[in-house]
């Protein structure tokens, strides 16, 4: 894990680009991608981690879909928009079950955090393959959130 901490330090956006590039080269060799998903490091390394993950194939990312969807809890988090864009082109069949699990969890939170997460998950309606896999009920609920973030917020 000490080696991973060194890689995280290299990936920090405060570093010169040549150090970040070397950190990314080393991080690309990591076999356990969970170390790059919302990594236990300063958020200033998350963008580089997301870039590395986005280069991976659907097959390589498939075991990590639950964790990747967690990254969409807040699109202000570094790397979240990169992950969102990558998931928009992910295989709908492979994304279906983890997406439904995440959707259900967010829906069951019954609080502002869950509603905000649904706002962000609704962006995955842009993935036509995924949309074709979802039930009408899920699509209808997400369409309330789609491009209408915070509609539920009552000041």
PDB file of C-alpha atoms in Angstrom:
ATOM      1  CA  UNK A   1       0.000   0.000   0.000  1.00  0.00           C
ATOM      2  CA  UNK A   2       2.963   2.302   0.566  1.00  0.00           C
ATOM      3  CA  UNK A   3       3.707   2.124  -3.167  1.00  0.00           C
ATOM      4  CA  UNK A   4       0.097   3.096  -3.869  1.00  0.00           C
ATOM      5  CA  UNK A   5       0.433   6.113  -1.585  1.00  0.00           C
ATOM      6  CA  UNK A   6       3.461   7.189  -3.622  1.00  0.00           C
ATOM      7  CA  UNK A   7       1.438   6.859  -6.821  1.00  0.00           C
ATOM      8  CA  UNK A   8      -1.397   8.909  -5.322  1.00  0.00           C
ATOM      9  CA  UNK A   9       1.098  11.613  -4.393  1.00  0.00           C
ATOM     10  CA  UNK A  10       2.406  11.652  -7.970  1.00  0.00           C
ATOM     11  CA  UNK A  11      -1.111  11.957  -9.407  1.00  0.00           C
ATOM     12  CA  UNK A  12      -1.877  15.118  -7.443  1.00  0.00           C
ATOM     13  CA  UNK A  13      -2.905  17.935  -9.802  1.00  0.00           C
ATOM     14  CA  UNK A  14      -0.591  20.283  -7.904  1.00  0.00           C
ATOM     15  CA  UNK A  15       2.439  18.440  -9.281  1.00  0.00           C
ATOM     16  CA  UNK A  16       4.232  19.317 -12.493  1.00  0.00           C
ATOM     17  CA  UNK A  17       2.806  17.469 -15.499  1.00  0.00           C
ATOM     18  CA  UNK A  18       5.843  15.189 -15.898  1.00  0.00           C
ATOM     19  CA  UNK A  19       5.337  13.834 -12.360  1.00  0.00           C
ATOM     20  CA  UNK A  20       1.619  13.315 -12.998  1.00  0.00           C
ATOM     21  CA  UNK A  21       2.379  11.537 -16.292  1.00  0.00           C
ATOM     22  CA  UNK A  22       4.766   9.177 -14.517  1.00  0.00           C
ATOM     23  CA  UNK A  23       2.171   8.580 -11.794  1.00  0.00           C
ATOM     24  CA  UNK A  24      -0.428   7.780 -14.450  1.00  0.00           C
ATOM     25  CA  UNK A  25       1.979   5.362 -16.141  1.00  0.00           C
ATOM     26  CA  UNK A  26       2.472   3.530 -12.845  1.00  0.00           C
ATOM     27  CA  UNK A  27      -1.240   3.634 -11.990  1.00  0.00           C
ATOM     28  CA  UNK A  28      -2.144   2.082 -15.356  1.00  0.00           C
ATOM     29  CA  UNK A  29      -0.229  -1.034 -14.274  1.00  0.00           C
ATOM     30  CA  UNK A  30      -2.420  -1.544 -11.184  1.00  0.00           C
ATOM     31  CA  UNK A  31      -4.544  -4.663 -11.499  1.00  0.00           C
ATOM     32  CA  UNK A  32      -6.981  -3.833  -8.675  1.00  0.00           C
ATOM     33  CA  UNK A  33      -8.893  -0.913 -10.171  1.00  0.00           C
ATOM     34  CA  UNK A  34     -10.814  -0.397  -6.941  1.00  0.00           C
ATOM     35  CA  UNK A  35      -7.732   1.506  -5.752  1.00  0.00           C
ATOM     36  CA  UNK A  36      -8.491   4.136  -8.401  1.00  0.00           C
ATOM     37  CA  UNK A  37     -12.231   4.504  -7.738  1.00  0.00           C
ATOM     38  CA  UNK A  38     -12.909   7.329  -5.282  1.00  0.00           C
ATOM     39  CA  UNK A  39      -9.417   6.596  -3.999  1.00  0.00           C
ATOM     40  CA  UNK A  40      -8.541   6.968  -0.320  1.00  0.00           C
ATOM     41  CA  UNK A  41      -6.436   9.997  -1.160  1.00  0.00           C
ATOM     42  CA  UNK A  42      -6.890  13.718  -1.540  1.00  0.00           C
ATOM     43  CA  UNK A  43      -9.572  14.637  -4.103  1.00  0.00           C
ATOM     44  CA  UNK A  44      -6.780  16.357  -6.038  1.00  0.00           C
ATOM     45  CA  UNK A  45      -5.780  12.911  -7.396  1.00  0.00           C
ATOM     46  CA  UNK A  46      -9.283  11.777  -8.376  1.00  0.00           C
ATOM     47  CA  UNK A  47      -9.311  13.404 -11.829  1.00  0.00           C
ATOM     48  CA  UNK A  48      -6.185  11.486 -12.898  1.00  0.00           C
ATOM     49  CA  UNK A  49      -7.636   8.263 -11.499  1.00  0.00           C
ATOM     50  CA  UNK A  50     -10.840   8.844 -13.466  1.00  0.00           C
ATOM     51  CA  UNK A  51      -8.837   9.436 -16.651  1.00  0.00           C
ATOM     52  CA  UNK A  52      -7.069   6.105 -16.215  1.00  0.00           C
ATOM     53  CA  UNK A  53     -10.352   4.288 -15.559  1.00  0.00           C
ATOM     54  CA  UNK A  54     -12.016   5.848 -18.600  1.00  0.00           C
ATOM     55  CA  UNK A  55      -9.363   4.321 -20.848  1.00  0.00           C
ATOM     56  CA  UNK A  56     -10.319   0.807 -19.738  1.00  0.00           C
ATOM     57  CA  UNK A  57     -12.627  -1.442 -21.736  1.00  0.00           C
ATOM     58  CA  UNK A  58     -16.149  -2.378 -20.666  1.00  0.00           C
ATOM     59  CA  UNK A  59     -14.926  -5.882 -19.886  1.00  0.00           C
ATOM     60  CA  UNK A  60     -12.211  -4.604 -17.537  1.00  0.00           C
ATOM     61  CA  UNK A  61     -14.535  -2.103 -15.818  1.00  0.00           C
ATOM     62  CA  UNK A  62     -17.518  -4.424 -15.480  1.00  0.00           C
ATOM     63  CA  UNK A  63     -16.598  -5.791 -12.013  1.00  0.00           C
ATOM     64  CA  UNK A  64     -16.345  -2.215 -10.715  1.00  0.00           C
ATOM     65  CA  UNK A  65     -19.617  -0.761 -11.978  1.00  0.00           C
ATOM     66  CA  UNK A  66     -21.220  -0.464  -8.533  1.00  0.00           C
ATOM     67  CA  UNK A  67     -18.297   1.625  -7.300  1.00  0.00           C
ATOM     68  CA  UNK A  68     -18.145   3.697 -10.487  1.00  0.00           C
ATOM     69  CA  UNK A  69     -21.815   4.583 -10.081  1.00  0.00           C
ATOM     70  CA  UNK A  70     -21.073   5.722  -6.517  1.00  0.00           C
ATOM     71  CA  UNK A  71     -18.789   8.352  -8.035  1.00  0.00           C
ATOM     72  CA  UNK A  72     -21.915   9.938  -9.518  1.00  0.00           C
ATOM     73  CA  UNK A  73     -23.274  10.851  -6.078  1.00  0.00           C
ATOM     74  CA  UNK A  74     -21.854  14.316  -6.646  1.00  0.00           C
ATOM     75  CA  UNK A  75     -20.846  15.567 -10.070  1.00  0.00           C
ATOM     76  CA  UNK A  76     -18.781  18.270  -8.376  1.00  0.00           C
ATOM     77  CA  UNK A  77     -16.311  15.622  -7.232  1.00  0.00           C
ATOM     78  CA  UNK A  78     -13.146  15.626  -9.349  1.00  0.00           C
ATOM     79  CA  UNK A  79     -13.386  13.009 -12.086  1.00  0.00           C
ATOM     80  CA  UNK A  80     -17.154  12.513 -11.762  1.00  0.00           C
ATOM     81  CA  UNK A  81     -17.944  14.047 -15.150  1.00  0.00           C
ATOM     82  CA  UNK A  82     -15.324  11.844 -16.814  1.00  0.00           C
ATOM     83  CA  UNK A  83     -16.872   8.758 -15.221  1.00  0.00           C
ATOM     84  CA  UNK A  84     -20.346   9.925 -16.255  1.00  0.00           C
ATOM     85  CA  UNK A  85     -19.237  10.359 -19.874  1.00  0.00           C
ATOM     86  CA  UNK A  86     -17.586   6.921 -19.851  1.00  0.00           C
ATOM     87  CA  UNK A  87     -20.741   5.275 -18.485  1.00  0.00           C
ATOM     88  CA  UNK A  88     -22.853   6.984 -21.141  1.00  0.00           C
ATOM     89  CA  UNK A  89     -21.126   4.772 -23.722  1.00  0.00           C
ATOM     90  CA  UNK A  90     -20.938   1.636 -21.578  1.00  0.00           C
ATOM     91  CA  UNK A  91     -22.770  -1.523 -22.648  1.00  0.00           C
ATOM     92  CA  UNK A  92     -26.383  -1.139 -21.526  1.00  0.00           C
ATOM     93  CA  UNK A  93     -26.783  -4.838 -20.869  1.00  0.00           C
ATOM     94  CA  UNK A  94     -23.754  -4.906 -18.558  1.00  0.00           C
ATOM     95  CA  UNK A  95     -24.678  -1.652 -16.829  1.00  0.00           C
ATOM     96  CA  UNK A  96     -28.339  -2.566 -16.255  1.00  0.00           C
ATOM     97  CA  UNK A  97     -28.177  -4.497 -12.969  1.00  0.00           C
ATOM     98  CA  UNK A  98     -25.644  -2.270 -11.166  1.00  0.00           C
ATOM     99  CA  UNK A  99     -27.549   0.797 -12.374  1.00  0.00           C
ATOM    100  CA  UNK A 100     -30.892  -0.535 -11.099  1.00  0.00           C
ATOM    101  CA  UNK A 101     -29.278  -1.400  -7.756  1.00  0.00           C
ATOM    102  CA  UNK A 102     -27.866   2.109  -7.473  1.00  0.00           C
ATOM    103  CA  UNK A 103     -31.142   3.705  -8.605  1.00  0.00           C
ATOM    104  CA  UNK A 104     -33.058   1.681  -5.999  1.00  0.00           C
ATOM    105  CA  UNK A 105     -30.629   2.585  -3.252  1.00  0.00           C
ATOM    106  CA  UNK A 106     -30.750   6.302  -4.116  1.00  0.00           C
ATOM    107  CA  UNK A 107     -34.557   6.201  -4.329  1.00  0.00           C
ATOM    108  CA  UNK A 108     -34.824   4.524  -0.936  1.00  0.00           C
ATOM    109  CA  UNK A 109     -32.705   7.159   0.774  1.00  0.00           C
ATOM    110  CA  UNK A 110     -35.787   9.420   0.777  1.00  0.00           C
ATOM    111  CA  UNK A 111     -33.694  12.505   1.416  1.00  0.00           C
ATOM    112  CA  UNK A 112     -32.024  15.355  -0.422  1.00  0.00           C
ATOM    113  CA  UNK A 113     -28.857  13.325  -0.945  1.00  0.00           C
ATOM    114  CA  UNK A 114     -30.799  10.556  -2.670  1.00  0.00           C
ATOM    115  CA  UNK A 115     -32.734  13.006  -4.832  1.00  0.00           C
ATOM    116  CA  UNK A 116     -29.529  14.727  -5.896  1.00  0.00           C
ATOM    117  CA  UNK A 117     -27.984  11.358  -6.768  1.00  0.00           C
ATOM    118  CA  UNK A 118     -31.061  10.576  -8.891  1.00  0.00           C
ATOM    119  CA  UNK A 119     -30.536  13.929 -10.640  1.00  0.00           C
ATOM    120  CA  UNK A 120     -27.053  12.812 -11.614  1.00  0.00           C
ATOM    121  CA  UNK A 121     -27.998   9.210 -12.424  1.00  0.00           C
ATOM    122  CA  UNK A 122     -30.681  10.554 -14.765  1.00  0.00           C
ATOM    123  CA  UNK A 123     -27.885  11.748 -17.053  1.00  0.00           C
ATOM    124  CA  UNK A 124     -27.323   8.094 -17.939  1.00  0.00           C
ATOM    125  CA  UNK A 125     -30.597   8.189 -19.881  1.00  0.00           C
ATOM    126  CA  UNK A 126     -28.272   9.467 -22.619  1.00  0.00           C
ATOM    127  CA  UNK A 127     -26.995   5.882 -22.838  1.00  0.00           C
ATOM    128  CA  UNK A 128     -29.574   4.559 -25.298  1.00  0.00           C
ATOM    129  CA  UNK A 129     -28.538   0.938 -24.745  1.00  0.00           C
ATOM    130  CA  UNK A 130     -29.097   1.287 -21.004  1.00  0.00           C
ATOM    131  CA  UNK A 131     -32.366   3.141 -21.501  1.00  0.00           C
ATOM    132  CA  UNK A 132     -33.642   0.265 -23.660  1.00  0.00           C
ATOM    133  CA  UNK A 133     -32.937  -2.122 -20.763  1.00  0.00           C
ATOM    134  CA  UNK A 134     -34.797  -0.153 -18.082  1.00  0.00           C
ATOM    135  CA  UNK A 135     -38.424  -0.487 -17.042  1.00  0.00           C
ATOM    136  CA  UNK A 136     -40.908   2.241 -17.896  1.00  0.00           C
ATOM    137  CA  UNK A 137     -41.274   3.012 -14.176  1.00  0.00           C
ATOM    138  CA  UNK A 138     -37.558   3.711 -13.744  1.00  0.00           C
ATOM    139  CA  UNK A 139     -37.388   5.781 -16.920  1.00  0.00           C
ATOM    140  CA  UNK A 140     -40.391   7.867 -15.880  1.00  0.00           C
ATOM    141  CA  UNK A 141     -38.931   8.566 -12.453  1.00  0.00           C
ATOM    142  CA  UNK A 142     -35.556   9.495 -13.929  1.00  0.00           C
ATOM    143  CA  UNK A 143     -37.134  11.727 -16.575  1.00  0.00           C
ATOM    144  CA  UNK A 144     -38.433  13.954 -13.776  1.00  0.00           C
ATOM    145  CA  UNK A 145     -34.774  14.499 -12.816  1.00  0.00           C
ATOM    146  CA  UNK A 146     -33.268  14.610 -16.317  1.00  0.00           C
ATOM    147  CA  UNK A 147     -31.933  18.087 -17.161  1.00  0.00           C
ATOM    148  CA  UNK A 148     -34.140  19.301 -14.322  1.00  0.00           C
ATOM    149  CA  UNK A 149     -31.799  19.017 -11.368  1.00  0.00           C
ATOM    150  CA  UNK A 150     -33.198  20.213  -8.098  1.00  0.00           C
ATOM    151  CA  UNK A 151     -36.810  20.400  -9.317  1.00  0.00           C
ATOM    152  CA  UNK A 152     -37.684  18.714  -6.043  1.00  0.00           C
ATOM    153  CA  UNK A 153     -35.895  21.348  -3.943  1.00  0.00           C
ATOM    154  CA  UNK A 154     -38.314  23.432  -1.934  1.00  0.00           C
ATOM    155  CA  UNK A 155     -36.798  26.610  -0.588  1.00  0.00           C
TER     156      UNK A 155
END
